[in-house]
Amino acid sequence: MPVIKILPHAELCPQGTEIQVASGSTICEALLENHINIEHACDMSCACTTCHVVVREGFNSLNDLEETEEDLLDRAWGLEPNSRLSCQAIVAQKNLVIEIPKYTINHAKENH
């Protein structure tokens, strides 16, 4: 089972952590299943950028970006070359290291 290492995020995961995830799940699903409440305002339908993450290690093991995700990422806060929408990034067999950006473009958080 692959491991996702989440770097410290002041609000969502202050100490950072490592979680084991099933291959084939999205990063967003894995985070939520492990009580890391990443924003996902569009309910994981690839219609916003609130679940944006930066993949520090293992980026090339993820599925390819689709055009819709690429277009949306252009609007994400703190975009980097190894950015993904966590609702679209499917975990393969390789371990990952991710960083959840400090901000999103969302002005109001909802209780998901």
PDB file of N, CA and C in Angstrom, residues 12-98:
ATOM      1  N   LEU A  12      -4.874  22.404   8.718  1.00  0.00           N
ATOM      2  CA  LEU A  12      -5.417  21.077   8.411  1.00  0.00           C
ATOM      3  C   LEU A  12      -4.615  19.919   8.985  1.00  0.00           C
ATOM      4  N   CYS A  13      -3.319  20.113   9.158  1.00  0.00           N
ATOM      5  CA  CYS A  13      -2.448  19.026   9.602  1.00  0.00           C
ATOM      6  C   CYS A  13      -1.188  19.637  10.215  1.00  0.00           C
ATOM      7  N   PRO A  14      -1.325  20.266  11.389  1.00  0.00           N
ATOM      8  CA  PRO A  14      -0.225  21.071  11.945  1.00  0.00           C
ATOM      9  C   PRO A  14       1.106  20.337  12.109  1.00  0.00           C
ATOM     10  N   GLN A  15       1.077  19.074  12.441  1.00  0.00           N
ATOM     11  CA  GLN A  15       2.315  18.328  12.653  1.00  0.00           C
ATOM     12  C   GLN A  15       2.790  17.598  11.399  1.00  0.00           C
ATOM     13  N   GLY A  16       1.957  17.600  10.368  1.00  0.00           N
ATOM     14  CA  GLY A  16       2.246  16.752   9.226  1.00  0.00           C
ATOM     15  C   GLY A  16       1.931  15.315   9.620  1.00  0.00           C
ATOM     16  N   THR A  17       1.837  14.426   8.666  1.00  0.00           N
ATOM     17  CA  THR A  17       1.540  13.030   8.982  1.00  0.00           C
ATOM     18  C   THR A  17       1.818  12.162   7.773  1.00  0.00           C
ATOM     19  N   GLU A  18       1.725  10.864   7.967  1.00  0.00           N
ATOM     20  CA  GLU A  18       1.814   9.900   6.885  1.00  0.00           C
ATOM     21  C   GLU A  18       0.596   9.007   6.958  1.00  0.00           C
ATOM     22  N   ILE A  19      -0.003   8.732   5.805  1.00  0.00           N
ATOM     23  CA  ILE A  19      -1.174   7.872   5.750  1.00  0.00           C
ATOM     24  C   ILE A  19      -0.975   6.798   4.703  1.00  0.00           C
ATOM     25  N   GLN A  20      -1.498   5.614   4.955  1.00  0.00           N
ATOM     26  CA  GLN A  20      -1.488   4.556   3.957  1.00  0.00           C
ATOM     27  C   GLN A  20      -2.783   4.649   3.173  1.00  0.00           C
ATOM     28  N   VAL A  21      -2.678   4.493   1.874  1.00  0.00           N
ATOM     29  CA  VAL A  21      -3.856   4.630   1.018  1.00  0.00           C
ATOM     30  C   VAL A  21      -3.924   3.478   0.025  1.00  0.00           C
ATOM     31  N   ALA A  22      -5.119   3.215  -0.430  1.00  0.00           N
ATOM     32  CA  ALA A  22      -5.316   2.190  -1.450  1.00  0.00           C
ATOM     33  C   ALA A  22      -4.983   2.768  -2.817  1.00  0.00           C
ATOM     34  N   SER A  23      -4.248   2.025  -3.602  1.00  0.00           N
ATOM     35  CA  SER A  23      -4.001   2.432  -4.990  1.00  0.00           C
ATOM     36  C   SER A  23      -5.344   2.562  -5.685  1.00  0.00           C
ATOM     37  N   GLY A  24      -5.460   3.561  -6.549  1.00  0.00           N
ATOM     38  CA  GLY A  24      -6.691   3.771  -7.287  1.00  0.00           C
ATOM     39  C   GLY A  24      -7.605   4.815  -6.674  1.00  0.00           C
ATOM     40  N   SER A  25      -7.302   5.230  -5.450  1.00  0.00           N
ATOM     41  CA  SER A  25      -8.100   6.306  -4.846  1.00  0.00           C
ATOM     42  C   SER A  25      -7.456   7.642  -5.187  1.00  0.00           C
ATOM     43  N   THR A  26      -8.238   8.700  -5.102  1.00  0.00           N
ATOM     44  CA  THR A  26      -7.669  10.014  -5.347  1.00  0.00           C
ATOM     45  C   THR A  26      -6.991  10.516  -4.075  1.00  0.00           C
ATOM     46  N   ILE A  27      -6.105  11.469  -4.234  1.00  0.00           N
ATOM     47  CA  ILE A  27      -5.463  12.068  -3.068  1.00  0.00           C
ATOM     48  C   ILE A  27      -6.511  12.689  -2.157  1.00  0.00           C
ATOM     49  N   CYS A  28      -7.491  13.363  -2.730  1.00  0.00           N
ATOM     50  CA  CYS A  28      -8.548  14.008  -1.943  1.00  0.00           C
ATOM     51  C   CYS A  28      -9.309  12.976  -1.115  1.00  0.00           C
ATOM     52  N   GLU A  29      -9.721  11.870  -1.730  1.00  0.00           N
ATOM     53  CA  GLU A  29     -10.426  10.819  -1.000  1.00  0.00           C
ATOM     54  C   GLU A  29      -9.579  10.292   0.143  1.00  0.00           C
ATOM     55  N   ALA A  30      -8.299  10.064  -0.127  1.00  0.00           N
ATOM     56  CA  ALA A  30      -7.402   9.532   0.905  1.00  0.00           C
ATOM     57  C   ALA A  30      -7.268  10.500   2.080  1.00  0.00           C
ATOM     58  N   LEU A  31      -7.127  11.789   1.779  1.00  0.00           N
ATOM     59  CA  LEU A  31      -7.017  12.776   2.849  1.00  0.00           C
ATOM     60  C   LEU A  31      -8.282  12.804   3.694  1.00  0.00           C
ATOM     61  N   LEU A  32      -9.431  12.870   3.043  1.00  0.00           N
ATOM     62  CA  LEU A  32     -10.698  12.941   3.767  1.00  0.00           C
ATOM     63  C   LEU A  32     -10.946  11.688   4.599  1.00  0.00           C
ATOM     64  N   GLU A  33     -10.617  10.519   4.058  1.00  0.00           N
ATOM     65  CA  GLU A  33     -10.790   9.268   4.798  1.00  0.00           C
ATOM     66  C   GLU A  33      -9.911   9.212   6.037  1.00  0.00           C
ATOM     67  N   ASN A  34      -8.845   9.993   6.028  1.00  0.00           N
ATOM     68  CA  ASN A  34      -7.922  10.026   7.171  1.00  0.00           C
ATOM     69  C   ASN A  34      -8.074  11.300   7.995  1.00  0.00           C
ATOM     70  N   HIS A  35      -9.236  11.914   7.913  1.00  0.00           N
ATOM     71  CA  HIS A  35      -9.617  13.065   8.742  1.00  0.00           C
ATOM     72  C   HIS A  35      -8.757  14.302   8.520  1.00  0.00           C
ATOM     73  N   ILE A  36      -8.229  14.449   7.308  1.00  0.00           N
ATOM     74  CA  ILE A  36      -7.541  15.671   6.915  1.00  0.00           C
ATOM     75  C   ILE A  36      -8.530  16.387   5.994  1.00  0.00           C
ATOM     76  N   ASN A  37      -9.189  17.377   6.537  1.00  0.00           N
ATOM     77  CA  ASN A  37     -10.357  17.976   5.887  1.00  0.00           C
ATOM     78  C   ASN A  37      -9.996  19.040   4.854  1.00  0.00           C
ATOM     79  N   ILE A  38      -9.369  18.585   3.787  1.00  0.00           N
ATOM     80  CA  ILE A  38      -9.026  19.479   2.685  1.00  0.00           C
ATOM     81  C   ILE A  38     -10.318  20.023   2.071  1.00  0.00           C
ATOM     82  N   GLU A  39     -10.274  21.281   1.669  1.00  0.00           N
ATOM     83  CA  GLU A  39     -11.444  21.860   1.015  1.00  0.00           C
ATOM     84  C   GLU A  39     -11.704  21.133  -0.296  1.00  0.00           C
ATOM     85  N   HIS A  40     -12.973  21.022  -0.626  1.00  0.00           N
ATOM     86  CA  HIS A  40     -13.394  20.418  -1.900  1.00  0.00           C
ATOM     87  C   HIS A  40     -14.795  20.948  -2.216  1.00  0.00           C
ATOM     88  N   ALA A  41     -14.840  22.237  -2.486  1.00  0.00           N
ATOM     89  CA  ALA A  41     -16.100  22.971  -2.620  1.00  0.00           C
ATOM     90  C   ALA A  41     -17.014  22.411  -3.709  1.00  0.00           C
ATOM     91  N   CYS A  42     -16.453  21.798  -4.732  1.00  0.00           N
ATOM     92  CA  CYS A  42     -17.285  21.278  -5.828  1.00  0.00           C
ATOM     93  C   CYS A  42     -17.622  19.799  -5.639  1.00  0.00           C
ATOM     94  N   ASP A  43     -17.385  19.287  -4.448  1.00  0.00           N
ATOM     95  CA  ASP A  43     -17.634  17.869  -4.145  1.00  0.00           C
ATOM     96  C   ASP A  43     -16.881  16.944  -5.090  1.00  0.00           C
ATOM     97  N   MET A  44     -15.652  17.305  -5.380  1.00  0.00           N
ATOM     98  CA  MET A  44     -14.726  16.483  -6.159  1.00  0.00           C
ATOM     99  C   MET A  44     -15.178  16.254  -7.600  1.00  0.00           C
ATOM    100  N   SER A  45     -15.788  17.269  -8.204  1.00  0.00           N
ATOM    101  CA  SER A  45     -16.262  17.134  -9.585  1.00  0.00           C
ATOM    102  C   SER A  45     -15.377  17.875 -10.591  1.00  0.00           C
ATOM    103  N   CYS A  46     -14.209  18.313 -10.171  1.00  0.00           N
ATOM    104  CA  CYS A  46     -13.271  19.024 -11.040  1.00  0.00           C
ATOM    105  C   CYS A  46     -13.888  20.309 -11.591  1.00  0.00           C
ATOM    106  N   ALA A  47     -14.485  21.088 -10.658  1.00  0.00           N
ATOM    107  CA  ALA A  47     -15.119  22.339 -11.065  1.00  0.00           C
ATOM    108  C   ALA A  47     -14.588  23.538 -10.292  1.00  0.00           C
ATOM    109  N   CYS A  48     -13.609  23.324  -9.409  1.00  0.00           N
ATOM    110  CA  CYS A  48     -13.010  24.436  -8.665  1.00  0.00           C
ATOM    111  C   CYS A  48     -11.543  24.097  -8.420  1.00  0.00           C
ATOM    112  N   THR A  49     -10.873  24.859  -7.604  1.00  0.00           N
ATOM    113  CA  THR A  49      -9.465  24.562  -7.301  1.00  0.00           C
ATOM    114  C   THR A  49      -9.192  24.469  -5.806  1.00  0.00           C
ATOM    115  N   THR A  50     -10.234  24.311  -5.001  1.00  0.00           N
ATOM    116  CA  THR A  50     -10.038  24.352  -3.543  1.00  0.00           C
ATOM    117  C   THR A  50      -9.285  23.146  -2.999  1.00  0.00           C
ATOM    118  N   CYS A  51      -9.170  22.069  -3.760  1.00  0.00           N
ATOM    119  CA  CYS A  51      -8.437  20.885  -3.293  1.00  0.00           C
ATOM    120  C   CYS A  51      -7.026  20.814  -3.886  1.00  0.00           C
ATOM    121  N   HIS A  52      -6.533  21.925  -4.377  1.00  0.00           N
ATOM    122  CA  HIS A  52      -5.206  22.002  -4.986  1.00  0.00           C
ATOM    123  C   HIS A  52      -4.124  21.557  -3.994  1.00  0.00           C
ATOM    124  N   VAL A  53      -3.219  20.703  -4.467  1.00  0.00           N
ATOM    125  CA  VAL A  53      -2.047  20.296  -3.690  1.00  0.00           C
ATOM    126  C   VAL A  53      -0.816  20.401  -4.581  1.00  0.00           C
ATOM    127  N   VAL A  54       0.337  20.480  -3.929  1.00  0.00           N
ATOM    128  CA  VAL A  54       1.613  20.444  -4.640  1.00  0.00           C
ATOM    129  C   VAL A  54       2.261  19.106  -4.306  1.00  0.00           C
ATOM    130  N   VAL A  55       2.569  18.333  -5.333  1.00  0.00           N
ATOM    131  CA  VAL A  55       3.155  17.007  -5.144  1.00  0.00           C
ATOM    132  C   VAL A  55       4.675  17.173  -5.158  1.00  0.00           C
ATOM    133  N   ARG A  56       5.281  17.065  -3.984  1.00  0.00           N
ATOM    134  CA  ARG A  56       6.728  17.271  -3.844  1.00  0.00           C
ATOM    135  C   ARG A  56       7.535  16.046  -4.263  1.00  0.00           C
ATOM    136  N   GLU A  57       6.971  14.846  -4.094  1.00  0.00           N
ATOM    137  CA  GLU A  57       7.638  13.610  -4.534  1.00  0.00           C
ATOM    138  C   GLU A  57       6.584  12.659  -5.070  1.00  0.00           C
ATOM    139  N   GLY A  58       6.902  11.986  -6.161  1.00  0.00           N
ATOM    140  CA  GLY A  58       6.010  10.993  -6.743  1.00  0.00           C
ATOM    141  C   GLY A  58       5.072  11.528  -7.801  1.00  0.00           C
ATOM    142  N   PHE A  59       5.279  12.763  -8.237  1.00  0.00           N
ATOM    143  CA  PHE A  59       4.381  13.399  -9.207  1.00  0.00           C
ATOM    144  C   PHE A  59       4.180  12.549 -10.459  1.00  0.00           C
ATOM    145  N   ASN A  60       5.259  11.994 -10.987  1.00  0.00           N
ATOM    146  CA  ASN A  60       5.180  11.248 -12.248  1.00  0.00           C
ATOM    147  C   ASN A  60       4.458   9.918 -12.128  1.00  0.00           C
ATOM    148  N   SER A  61       4.195   9.464 -10.904  1.00  0.00           N
ATOM    149  CA  SER A  61       3.471   8.208 -10.727  1.00  0.00           C
ATOM    150  C   SER A  61       1.959   8.394 -10.827  1.00  0.00           C
ATOM    151  N   LEU A  62       1.500   9.642 -10.774  1.00  0.00           N
ATOM    152  CA  LEU A  62       0.067   9.925 -10.831  1.00  0.00           C
ATOM    153  C   LEU A  62      -0.444   9.827 -12.265  1.00  0.00           C
ATOM    154  N   ASN A  63      -1.764   9.687 -12.397  1.00  0.00           N
ATOM    155  CA  ASN A  63      -2.375   9.671 -13.723  1.00  0.00           C
ATOM    156  C   ASN A  63      -2.115  10.996 -14.438  1.00  0.00           C
ATOM    157  N   ASP A  64      -2.240  10.994 -15.746  1.00  0.00           N
ATOM    158  CA  ASP A  64      -2.030  12.207 -16.534  1.00  0.00           C
ATOM    159  C   ASP A  64      -3.123  13.234 -16.259  1.00  0.00           C
ATOM    160  N   LEU A  65      -2.753  14.513 -16.375  1.00  0.00           N
ATOM    161  CA  LEU A  65      -3.737  15.589 -16.241  1.00  0.00           C
ATOM    162  C   LEU A  65      -4.654  15.579 -17.457  1.00  0.00           C
ATOM    163  N   GLU A  66      -5.930  15.796 -17.208  1.00  0.00           N
ATOM    164  CA  GLU A  66      -6.883  15.978 -18.303  1.00  0.00           C
ATOM    165  C   GLU A  66      -6.991  17.478 -18.563  1.00  0.00           C
ATOM    166  N   GLU A  67      -7.512  17.832 -19.711  1.00  0.00           N
ATOM    167  CA  GLU A  67      -7.590  19.237 -20.114  1.00  0.00           C
ATOM    168  C   GLU A  67      -8.368  20.098 -19.121  1.00  0.00           C
ATOM    169  N   THR A  68      -9.468  19.586 -18.578  1.00  0.00           N
ATOM    170  CA  THR A  68     -10.274  20.349 -17.619  1.00  0.00           C
ATOM    171  C   THR A  68      -9.461  20.701 -16.376  1.00  0.00           C
ATOM    172  N   GLU A  69      -8.708  19.727 -15.871  1.00  0.00           N
ATOM    173  CA  GLU A  69      -7.870  19.982 -14.698  1.00  0.00           C
ATOM    174  C   GLU A  69      -6.785  21.001 -15.022  1.00  0.00           C
ATOM    175  N   GLU A  70      -6.145  20.864 -16.159  1.00  0.00           N
ATOM    176  CA  GLU A  70      -5.108  21.825 -16.546  1.00  0.00           C
ATOM    177  C   GLU A  70      -5.660  23.242 -16.602  1.00  0.00           C
ATOM    178  N   ASP A  71      -6.846  23.399 -17.189  1.00  0.00           N
ATOM    179  CA  ASP A  71      -7.464  24.725 -17.300  1.00  0.00           C
ATOM    180  C   ASP A  71      -7.783  25.299 -15.923  1.00  0.00           C
ATOM    181  N   LEU A  72      -8.306  24.473 -15.023  1.00  0.00           N
ATOM    182  CA  LEU A  72      -8.647  24.946 -13.683  1.00  0.00           C
ATOM    183  C   LEU A  72      -7.409  25.305 -12.874  1.00  0.00           C
ATOM    184  N   LEU A  73      -6.362  24.527 -13.020  1.00  0.00           N
ATOM    185  CA  LEU A  73      -5.142  24.787 -12.243  1.00  0.00           C
ATOM    186  C   LEU A  73      -4.585  26.182 -12.492  1.00  0.00           C
ATOM    187  N   ASP A  74      -4.832  26.722 -13.654  1.00  0.00           N
ATOM    188  CA  ASP A  74      -4.365  28.082 -13.942  1.00  0.00           C
ATOM    189  C   ASP A  74      -4.929  29.100 -12.963  1.00  0.00           C
ATOM    190  N   ARG A  75      -6.041  28.773 -12.317  1.00  0.00           N
ATOM    191  CA  ARG A  75      -6.673  29.694 -11.359  1.00  0.00           C
ATOM    192  C   ARG A  75      -6.299  29.408  -9.910  1.00  0.00           C
ATOM    193  N   ALA A  76      -5.544  28.367  -9.664  1.00  0.00           N
ATOM    194  CA  ALA A  76      -5.214  27.969  -8.288  1.00  0.00           C
ATOM    195  C   ALA A  76      -4.202  28.922  -7.659  1.00  0.00           C
ATOM    196  N   TRP A  77      -4.359  29.172  -6.364  1.00  0.00           N
ATOM    197  CA  TRP A  77      -3.415  29.992  -5.628  1.00  0.00           C
ATOM    198  C   TRP A  77      -2.126  29.194  -5.438  1.00  0.00           C
ATOM    199  N   GLY A  78      -0.989  29.816  -5.685  1.00  0.00           N
ATOM    200  CA  GLY A  78       0.304  29.177  -5.448  1.00  0.00           C
ATOM    201  C   GLY A  78       0.639  28.073  -6.433  1.00  0.00           C
ATOM    202  N   LEU A  79       0.183  28.201  -7.643  1.00  0.00           N
ATOM    203  CA  LEU A  79       0.409  27.182  -8.672  1.00  0.00           C
ATOM    204  C   LEU A  79       1.900  26.935  -8.885  1.00  0.00           C
ATOM    205  N   GLU A  80       2.273  25.663  -8.974  1.00  0.00           N
ATOM    206  CA  GLU A  80       3.649  25.252  -9.262  1.00  0.00           C
ATOM    207  C   GLU A  80       3.611  24.210 -10.373  1.00  0.00           C
ATOM    208  N   PRO A  81       4.745  23.920 -10.999  1.00  0.00           N
ATOM    209  CA  PRO A  81       4.746  22.925 -12.081  1.00  0.00           C
ATOM    210  C   PRO A  81       4.248  21.545 -11.645  1.00  0.00           C
ATOM    211  N   ASN A  82       4.384  21.212 -10.373  1.00  0.00           N
ATOM    212  CA  ASN A  82       3.949  19.906  -9.881  1.00  0.00           C
ATOM    213  C   ASN A  82       2.658  20.008  -9.059  1.00  0.00           C
ATOM    214  N   SER A  83       1.798  20.945  -9.439  1.00  0.00           N
ATOM    215  CA  SER A  83       0.493  21.105  -8.801  1.00  0.00           C
ATOM    216  C   SER A  83      -0.512  20.149  -9.424  1.00  0.00           C
ATOM    217  N   ARG A  84      -1.450  19.694  -8.588  1.00  0.00           N
ATOM    218  CA  ARG A  84      -2.565  18.863  -9.049  1.00  0.00           C
ATOM    219  C   ARG A  84      -3.806  19.221  -8.248  1.00  0.00           C
ATOM    220  N   LEU A  85      -4.959  18.950  -8.821  1.00  0.00           N
ATOM    221  CA  LEU A  85      -6.193  18.979  -8.051  1.00  0.00           C
ATOM    222  C   LEU A  85      -6.286  17.609  -7.401  1.00  0.00           C
ATOM    223  N   SER A  86      -6.357  17.594  -6.085  1.00  0.00           N
ATOM    224  CA  SER A  86      -6.300  16.305  -5.391  1.00  0.00           C
ATOM    225  C   SER A  86      -7.492  15.418  -5.710  1.00  0.00           C
ATOM    226  N   CYS A  87      -8.600  16.001  -6.162  1.00  0.00           N
ATOM    227  CA  CYS A  87      -9.777  15.191  -6.530  1.00  0.00           C
ATOM    228  C   CYS A  87      -9.582  14.466  -7.847  1.00  0.00           C
ATOM    229  N   GLN A  88      -8.570  14.847  -8.617  1.00  0.00           N
ATOM    230  CA  GLN A  88      -8.317  14.243  -9.927  1.00  0.00           C
ATOM    231  C   GLN A  88      -7.045  13.405  -9.954  1.00  0.00           C
ATOM    232  N   ALA A  89      -6.185  13.544  -8.948  1.00  0.00           N
ATOM    233  CA  ALA A  89      -4.896  12.852  -8.910  1.00  0.00           C
ATOM    234  C   ALA A  89      -5.075  11.467  -8.288  1.00  0.00           C
ATOM    235  N   ILE A  90      -4.909  10.441  -9.114  1.00  0.00           N
ATOM    236  CA  ILE A  90      -5.126   9.062  -8.664  1.00  0.00           C
ATOM    237  C   ILE A  90      -3.801   8.448  -8.226  1.00  0.00           C
ATOM    238  N   VAL A  91      -3.806   7.910  -7.021  1.00  0.00           N
ATOM    239  CA  VAL A  91      -2.621   7.300  -6.429  1.00  0.00           C
ATOM    240  C   VAL A  91      -2.340   5.962  -7.115  1.00  0.00           C
ATOM    241  N   ALA A  92      -1.092   5.763  -7.499  1.00  0.00           N
ATOM    242  CA  ALA A  92      -0.679   4.491  -8.102  1.00  0.00           C
ATOM    243  C   ALA A  92      -0.006   3.642  -7.013  1.00  0.00           C
ATOM    244  N   GLN A  93       1.141   3.076  -7.317  1.00  0.00           N
ATOM    245  CA  GLN A  93       1.852   2.213  -6.371  1.00  0.00           C
ATOM    246  C   GLN A  93       2.971   2.934  -5.632  1.00  0.00           C
ATOM    247  N   LYS A  94       3.279   4.157  -6.035  1.00  0.00           N
ATOM    248  CA  LYS A  94       4.433   4.867  -5.493  1.00  0.00           C
ATOM    249  C   LYS A  94       4.034   5.780  -4.339  1.00  0.00           C
ATOM    250  N   ASN A  95       4.925   5.896  -3.356  1.00  0.00           N
ATOM    251  CA  ASN A  95       4.699   6.817  -2.245  1.00  0.00           C
ATOM    252  C   ASN A  95       4.731   8.257  -2.749  1.00  0.00           C
ATOM    253  N   LEU A  96       4.008   9.116  -2.051  1.00  0.00           N
ATOM    254  CA  LEU A  96       3.920  10.529  -2.415  1.00  0.00           C
ATOM    255  C   LEU A  96       4.265  11.402  -1.233  1.00  0.00           C
ATOM    256  N   VAL A  97       4.760  12.590  -1.517  1.00  0.00           N
ATOM    257  CA  VAL A  97       4.897  13.657  -0.529  1.00  0.00           C
ATOM    258  C   VAL A  97       4.119  14.835  -1.090  1.00  0.00           C
ATOM    259  N   ILE A  98       3.154  15.331  -0.303  1.00  0.00           N
ATOM    260  CA  ILE A  98       2.340  16.444  -0.789  1.00  0.00           C
ATOM    261  C   ILE A  98       2.355  17.600   0.202  1.00  0.00           C
TER     262      ILE A  98
END
